[in-house]
Amino acid sequence: MSGKPKLYYFDGRGKMESIRWLLAAAGVEFEEEFLETREQYEKLLQGGSLLFQQVPMVEMDGMRMVQTRAILSYIAAKYNLYGKDLKERALIDMYVGGTDDLMGFILMFPFLSAEDKEKQRAFIVQKATSRYFPVYEKVLKDHGQDFLVGNNFSWADVHLLEAILMVEEKKSDVLSGFPQLQAFKARISRTPTIKKFLEPGSQRKPVPDDKYVETVRRVLRMYYDVKAN
Amino acid sequence: MSGKPRLTYLNGRGRMESIRWLLAAAGVEFEEMYLETKEQYDKLIKDGFLLFQQVPLVEIDGMKMVQTRAILSYIAGKYNLYGKDLKERALIDMYVEGIADLMQMILMFPFSPPDAKEKNLDSIKERATNRYFPVFEKVLKQHGQDFLVGNKFSWADVQLMEAILAVEEKVPAVLSGFPQLQVFKTKMSNMPTIKKFLQPGSPRKPPPDAHYVETVLKVFKK
């Protein structure tokens, strides 16, 4: 047993990607086991490793953790990325809640029909530019600090960068009305652990493709008929 | 200003109900403002109260908190319902998140089209009986304690209690295969703060009806 956290998921982004980002940002090395067949998944189920029969699952510190938010909160707290007190944690939780909702619109994108994809792309961009990005733009502008909360690098910064890059993949100039976010993106990308994660060869996963969609559907026997927002 | 937390939401359960449960369980009195019209909602947005233009909103300790989970985590942390250390918090978070997935199905149910209602009800019953309740039945059986985590009352217990009652409203005999959960439900019902919340006249809201659905659609109409 290596002592490193071990991630169980598909070989793709999905709900596990935010966890990869946060571990990487914290400078924590991790191993991955990729689900490729239904049999692997059933074996995990029968072995009792999946509390609610679902992945993501992360083995760490003697626990088999499930539920993305629980896993992320644990990592954030363990590696001091969760603010210095209850109020900073509350702010981080609020901000992460927003970026989570935004990334949620993108999560199901690969599973949509071609027609629904166009509709959803417009929806994502509209929500990003009218509801979410303005909030973080204002936060950064108002306090003039490098990081979202408490003048300290936190989970909220990692999550926002991940969200920005994901939305840019849908519309490359989406940050054009957001100078603070442009500076934030450049600055956070330069953080050594994040810089490393953004380089080729890291454990960051590429934009989901048809093969990924096919694998998820085959392994879970779900998500055949996903609708746009 | 009373110093009490102030909740802004519709006059109904929705996403605010878990927050009402947790505050009540912690013995914290709170005020409520009910959204009835689109104009009220638009004004809240215009006045900058809603960080992401959404409710729930809870004004507490000088903050205008939004995002249900953030609010619940804050309350749990503040009132010592979040375990004694990081690992207990992790367990509570896992349990609470699992239950939230089940509650989400119940949340959306009143808004499902008439021809999908039966299917959705079956899904709720299936998930409760095969995915969620067995987990908590096993947890309680294995440690033999009164509470889910760390032998102490926590957010996880409150959330599970809320979920049991919500599912029972839809599937009355749902606990018939779960003796530990039956005992758990009785014990929780007898806890003073919860007992009070379960009595008529408390801030607990009734199951959503047609009027509630209508109000939601009206207030949040684009």
XYZ file of C-alpha atoms in Angstrom:
451
model
C 0.000 0.000 0.000
C 1.607 3.211 -1.172
C 0.012 5.615 1.221
C -1.038 7.766 -1.691
C -4.721 8.453 -2.235
C -6.210 6.127 -4.843
C -8.960 7.359 -7.125
C -11.550 5.019 -8.648
C -13.343 6.437 -11.689
C -13.482 6.386 -15.452
C -10.495 7.546 -17.462
C -12.040 10.950 -17.964
C -13.153 14.093 -16.201
C -16.693 13.701 -14.886
C -17.140 14.281 -11.196
C -13.617 13.148 -10.360
C -11.861 15.994 -12.164
C -12.377 18.567 -9.385
C -10.793 16.075 -6.987
C -7.780 15.625 -9.277
C -7.434 19.411 -9.469
C -7.554 19.861 -5.710
C -5.101 17.075 -4.889
C -2.748 18.394 -7.560
C -3.076 21.959 -6.290
C -2.226 20.726 -2.799
C 0.864 18.993 -4.195
C -0.463 15.542 -3.315
C 0.493 12.628 -5.560
C -2.245 10.115 -6.220
C -2.904 6.839 -8.014
C -5.837 6.033 -10.238
C -7.767 2.920 -11.138
C -9.858 3.380 -14.264
C -13.219 1.688 -14.708
C -13.446 0.236 -18.175
C -15.809 -2.704 -17.861
C -19.099 -3.469 -16.211
C -17.406 -6.396 -14.462
C -14.934 -4.092 -12.686
C -17.792 -1.958 -11.449
C -19.782 -4.951 -10.256
C -16.715 -6.258 -8.462
C -16.375 -2.945 -6.622
C -20.061 -3.093 -5.748
C -19.890 -6.654 -4.472
C -16.763 -5.871 -2.482
C -18.713 -3.232 -0.608
C -16.351 -0.388 -1.457
C -18.995 1.949 -2.793
C -21.161 3.209 0.042
C -24.005 4.342 -2.214
C -23.035 2.125 -5.179
C -21.471 5.112 -6.924
C -18.165 6.574 -8.013
C -16.153 8.769 -7.465
C -14.533 6.761 -4.719
C -11.231 7.787 -3.139
C -9.254 5.545 -0.794
C -7.366 7.809 1.546
C -6.293 7.831 5.184
C -7.879 4.447 5.788
C -11.274 5.570 4.448
C -13.152 4.657 1.287
C -14.648 8.069 0.638
C -17.548 8.651 -1.693
C -19.644 11.736 -2.525
C -17.628 14.306 -4.412
C -18.381 17.183 -2.069
C -17.394 15.165 1.027
C -14.119 14.160 -0.600
C -13.299 17.707 -1.691
C -14.121 19.164 1.757
C -11.891 16.603 3.431
C -8.956 17.318 1.098
C -9.425 21.083 1.447
C -9.417 20.897 5.233
C -6.541 18.438 5.444
C -4.273 20.543 3.231
C -5.228 23.942 4.650
C -7.164 25.122 1.629
C -10.353 25.816 3.572
C -9.796 29.224 5.143
C -8.759 30.068 8.671
C -12.136 30.021 10.444
C -15.817 29.231 10.108
C -16.649 32.448 8.264
C -13.912 32.003 5.656
C -15.054 28.421 5.232
C -18.586 29.707 4.691
C -17.376 32.045 1.943
C -15.362 29.277 0.299
C -18.379 26.960 0.458
C -20.583 29.617 -1.141
C -18.132 30.326 -3.933
C -17.509 26.636 -4.587
C -21.268 26.074 -4.630
C -21.535 28.570 -7.475
C -18.695 27.128 -9.563
C -20.063 23.651 -8.864
C -23.458 24.627 -10.271
C -21.736 26.123 -13.336
C -19.577 23.057 -13.920
C -22.672 20.918 -13.423
C -24.078 22.332 -16.666
C -20.922 21.216 -18.438
C -20.782 17.781 -16.805
C -23.674 16.401 -18.808
C -22.673 18.136 -22.036
C -20.933 15.142 -23.677
C -24.053 12.997 -23.192
C -26.341 15.309 -25.153
C -27.469 14.991 -28.745
C -25.715 17.248 -31.265
C -28.703 19.590 -31.366
C -28.979 19.810 -27.600
C -25.233 20.441 -27.377
C -25.599 23.735 -29.234
C -28.473 24.745 -27.013
C -26.511 23.790 -23.911
C -23.362 25.590 -25.045
C -25.343 28.825 -25.307
C -26.908 28.145 -21.910
C -23.503 27.559 -20.283
C -22.033 30.738 -21.726
C -25.082 32.765 -20.745
C -25.005 31.532 -17.150
C -21.240 31.954 -16.885
C -21.263 35.538 -18.149
C -24.436 36.766 -16.468
C -24.628 34.855 -13.204
C -21.273 33.407 -12.130
C -18.295 35.264 -13.572
C -19.612 38.704 -12.535
C -19.678 37.542 -8.906
C -16.028 36.482 -8.823
C -14.991 39.497 -10.903
C -16.567 41.756 -8.273
C -15.078 39.837 -5.319
C -11.587 40.220 -6.749
C -12.145 43.849 -7.710
C -13.577 44.802 -4.306
C -10.713 43.461 -2.184
C -7.942 43.744 -4.763
C -6.230 40.626 -3.418
C -4.735 37.761 -5.363
C -7.044 35.099 -3.951
C -10.786 34.900 -3.491
C -10.888 34.417 0.296
C -8.772 35.648 3.165
C -5.785 36.673 1.076
C -4.757 33.028 0.983
C -4.807 30.331 -1.690
C -7.839 28.102 -1.124
C -10.129 25.479 -2.642
C -12.280 28.336 -4.012
C -9.412 29.530 -6.230
C -8.690 26.058 -7.586
C -12.350 25.421 -8.327
C -12.798 28.791 -10.059
C -9.767 28.237 -12.288
C -11.076 24.814 -13.249
C -14.472 26.355 -14.093
C -12.928 29.182 -16.140
C -10.876 26.781 -18.251
C -13.870 24.512 -18.816
C -16.085 27.362 -19.983
C -13.287 28.671 -22.231
C -13.261 25.280 -23.933
C -16.857 26.039 -24.930
C -16.205 29.673 -25.909
C -12.590 30.751 -26.053
C -13.146 34.494 -25.553
C -15.640 34.144 -22.697
C -13.390 36.122 -20.319
C -13.300 39.157 -22.579
C -15.523 41.248 -20.299
C -13.737 40.157 -17.121
C -10.290 41.742 -16.637
C -9.959 40.624 -13.002
C -10.671 37.027 -13.976
C -8.143 37.216 -16.780
C -5.476 38.334 -14.316
C -6.672 35.712 -11.811
C -6.433 32.983 -14.423
C -2.860 33.957 -15.340
C -1.809 34.265 -11.723
C -3.297 31.015 -10.441
C -2.039 29.106 -13.492
C 1.465 30.195 -12.518
C 1.223 28.655 -9.025
C 3.859 25.876 -9.171
C 1.555 22.923 -8.391
C -1.102 24.160 -10.786
C 1.424 24.960 -13.487
C 2.603 21.375 -13.255
C -0.968 20.054 -13.460
C -1.570 22.123 -16.609
C 1.440 20.637 -18.386
C 1.164 17.630 -20.721
C 1.749 14.319 -18.971
C -0.086 15.328 -15.800
C -3.135 13.455 -14.524
C -5.462 16.155 -15.806
C -7.977 14.561 -18.156
C -8.853 15.881 -21.655
C -12.224 17.139 -22.828
C -14.592 14.135 -22.765
C -15.075 12.451 -26.144
C -17.439 9.825 -27.549
C -15.295 7.004 -26.213
C -15.663 8.398 -22.696
C -19.439 8.672 -23.086
C -19.603 5.131 -24.395
C -17.526 3.805 -21.474
C -19.679 5.522 -18.845
C -22.876 4.247 -20.448
C -21.506 0.726 -20.735
C -20.169 0.525 -17.195
C -23.080 2.207 -15.407
C -25.870 1.255 -17.833
C -27.175 4.783 -17.431
C -27.250 8.221 -19.112
C -28.697 7.064 -22.399
C -31.263 9.829 -22.571
C -29.885 13.008 -21.061
C -31.675 16.286 -21.728
C -30.264 19.801 -21.944
C -31.097 22.393 -19.258
C -32.554 43.702 14.212
C -33.353 40.694 16.322
C -30.071 38.826 16.017
C -31.966 35.749 14.943
C -31.128 34.176 11.594
C -33.534 35.318 8.893
C -34.595 32.905 6.178
C -35.853 34.122 2.806
C -37.667 31.562 0.672
C -41.100 30.543 -0.479
C -43.639 29.495 2.100
C -42.917 25.833 1.594
C -40.261 23.155 1.946
C -38.060 23.146 -1.141
C -34.363 23.601 -0.469
C -34.924 25.606 2.690
C -36.540 22.813 4.668
C -33.249 21.082 5.587
C -32.049 24.423 6.944
C -35.200 24.829 9.047
C -34.691 21.300 10.394
C -31.060 21.932 11.324
C -31.662 25.277 13.016
C -34.590 23.803 14.911
C -32.590 20.734 15.958
C -29.856 23.057 17.222
C -32.473 24.928 19.249
C -31.977 28.136 17.256
C -34.969 30.426 16.762
C -35.269 32.066 13.372
C -37.421 34.459 11.365
C -38.768 33.890 7.898
C -39.615 36.090 4.947
C -41.785 34.448 2.309
C -41.479 35.138 -1.403
C -44.899 35.328 -2.961
C -44.399 37.416 -6.097
C -41.889 37.758 -8.883
C -41.558 41.443 -7.987
C -40.292 40.606 -4.494
C -37.738 38.209 -5.957
C -36.589 40.682 -8.631
C -36.174 43.334 -5.936
C -33.990 41.035 -3.819
C -31.753 40.502 -6.836
C -31.675 44.195 -7.700
C -30.782 45.094 -4.120
C -27.824 42.691 -4.219
C -29.009 40.226 -1.602
C -28.658 37.069 -3.686
C -25.065 36.285 -4.613
C -26.050 34.001 -7.488
C -29.584 35.391 -7.919
C -30.981 32.390 -6.079
C -32.664 31.451 -2.841
C -32.340 29.978 -0.194
C -30.941 33.087 1.469
C -30.087 33.031 5.164
C -28.971 36.205 6.887
C -26.884 35.036 9.821
C -23.958 36.501 11.767
C -23.656 39.506 9.469
C -23.517 37.361 6.325
C -26.017 37.018 3.481
C -25.506 33.283 2.949
C -26.656 31.451 -0.150
C -26.025 27.897 -1.427
C -27.872 25.370 0.681
C -24.857 23.209 1.508
C -22.751 26.205 2.544
C -25.510 27.340 4.884
C -26.018 23.875 6.385
C -22.250 23.368 6.873
C -21.975 26.725 8.604
C -24.851 25.980 10.969
C -23.503 22.493 11.703
C -20.033 23.900 12.399
C -21.326 26.715 14.567
C -23.613 24.570 16.723
C -21.293 21.592 17.170
C -23.251 19.217 14.987
C -20.307 18.425 12.719
C -18.352 15.776 14.620
C -15.224 16.196 16.707
C -12.546 16.004 13.998
C -11.867 15.853 10.270
C -12.671 12.162 9.945
C -16.013 12.441 11.718
C -16.767 15.447 9.544
C -15.930 13.347 6.494
C -18.389 10.645 7.581
C -21.096 13.201 8.292
C -20.487 14.806 4.887
C -20.713 11.439 3.126
C -23.956 10.530 4.854
C -25.502 13.950 4.364
C -24.567 14.088 0.681
C -26.045 10.651 0.063
C -29.285 11.651 1.744
C -29.296 14.907 -0.234
C -29.324 12.865 -3.450
C -32.446 11.063 -2.208
C -34.034 14.330 -1.055
C -33.362 15.823 -4.480
C -35.664 13.239 -6.028
C -38.391 14.216 -3.559
C -37.721 17.914 -4.165
C -38.267 17.575 -7.892
C -41.260 15.241 -7.625
C -44.040 17.878 -7.452
C -42.664 19.401 -10.657
C -42.668 16.220 -12.705
C -45.200 16.005 -15.533
C -48.332 13.991 -14.628
C -47.367 11.032 -16.839
C -43.963 10.731 -15.111
C -45.231 10.901 -11.535
C -45.766 7.185 -11.040
C -42.342 6.330 -12.451
C -40.675 8.962 -10.268
C -42.479 7.707 -7.187
C -41.245 4.189 -7.942
C -37.696 5.544 -8.289
C -37.910 7.240 -4.903
C -39.144 4.041 -3.304
C -36.481 1.952 -5.069
C -33.602 4.236 -4.155
C -34.705 4.637 -0.544
C -35.173 0.911 -0.068
C -32.204 -0.403 -2.050
C -29.566 2.302 -1.948
C -29.910 4.679 0.984
C -31.806 3.185 3.908
C -29.772 -0.062 3.908
C -26.594 1.970 4.420
C -27.864 3.703 7.529
C -29.529 0.539 8.824
C -26.129 -1.153 8.624
C -24.239 1.757 10.217
C -26.580 1.772 13.208
C -26.557 -2.017 13.525
C -22.770 -2.265 13.380
C -21.947 0.243 16.096
C -25.132 -0.168 18.107
C -25.109 3.502 19.082
C -27.989 5.933 19.104
C -26.450 8.337 16.603
C -24.892 7.836 13.198
C -21.449 9.323 13.890
C -19.188 9.414 16.926
C -21.845 8.466 19.443
C -23.089 12.037 19.354
C -26.037 13.887 17.850
C -24.997 15.505 14.543
C -26.223 17.028 11.301
C -26.267 13.520 9.814
C -28.947 12.384 12.270
C -31.116 15.430 11.555
C -30.819 14.956 7.806
C -31.634 11.248 8.007
C -34.660 11.934 10.196
C -35.945 14.517 7.717
C -35.457 12.067 4.851
C -37.210 9.187 6.618
C -40.291 11.295 7.275
C -40.288 12.731 3.748
C -40.125 9.281 2.158
C -42.770 7.910 4.529
C -45.141 10.616 3.307
C -44.832 9.065 -0.143
C -44.272 5.420 0.797
C -45.920 4.839 4.184
C -44.527 1.373 4.923
C -41.010 2.137 3.686
C -39.370 1.394 7.047
C -40.919 -2.035 7.339
C -37.659 -3.791 6.449
C -35.512 -1.529 8.616
C -35.827 -2.185 12.360
C -32.811 -0.044 13.305
C -34.231 2.919 11.404
C -37.577 2.467 13.139
C -35.844 2.714 16.512
C -33.762 5.649 15.246
C -36.889 7.474 14.109
C -38.520 7.034 17.510
C -35.407 8.201 19.361
C -35.039 11.278 17.175
C -38.709 12.120 17.550
C -38.245 12.182 21.308
C -35.299 14.558 21.320
C -36.627 17.803 22.801
C -35.753 20.181 19.951
C -36.938 17.768 17.292
C -40.062 16.895 19.231
C -40.897 20.598 19.334
C -40.286 20.966 15.597
C -42.639 18.080 14.887
C -45.495 19.690 16.782
C -48.189 21.816 15.081
C -47.347 25.501 15.002
C -43.621 24.956 14.440
C -41.788 26.448 11.429
C -41.890 23.030 9.735
C -43.631 23.294 6.384
C -46.264 20.882 5.047
C -45.721 18.694 1.965
C -45.764 20.730 -1.257
C -49.191 21.134 -2.824
C -50.463 22.566 -6.110
C -50.452 26.097 -4.705
C -46.778 25.779 -3.760
C -45.846 24.520 -7.228
C -47.812 27.364 -8.781
C -46.028 29.933 -6.599
C -42.597 28.540 -7.472
C -43.335 28.692 -11.189
C -44.719 32.227 -10.866
C -41.909 33.686 -8.738
C -39.075 32.182 -10.780
C -40.638 32.691 -14.190
C -38.040 33.989 -16.648
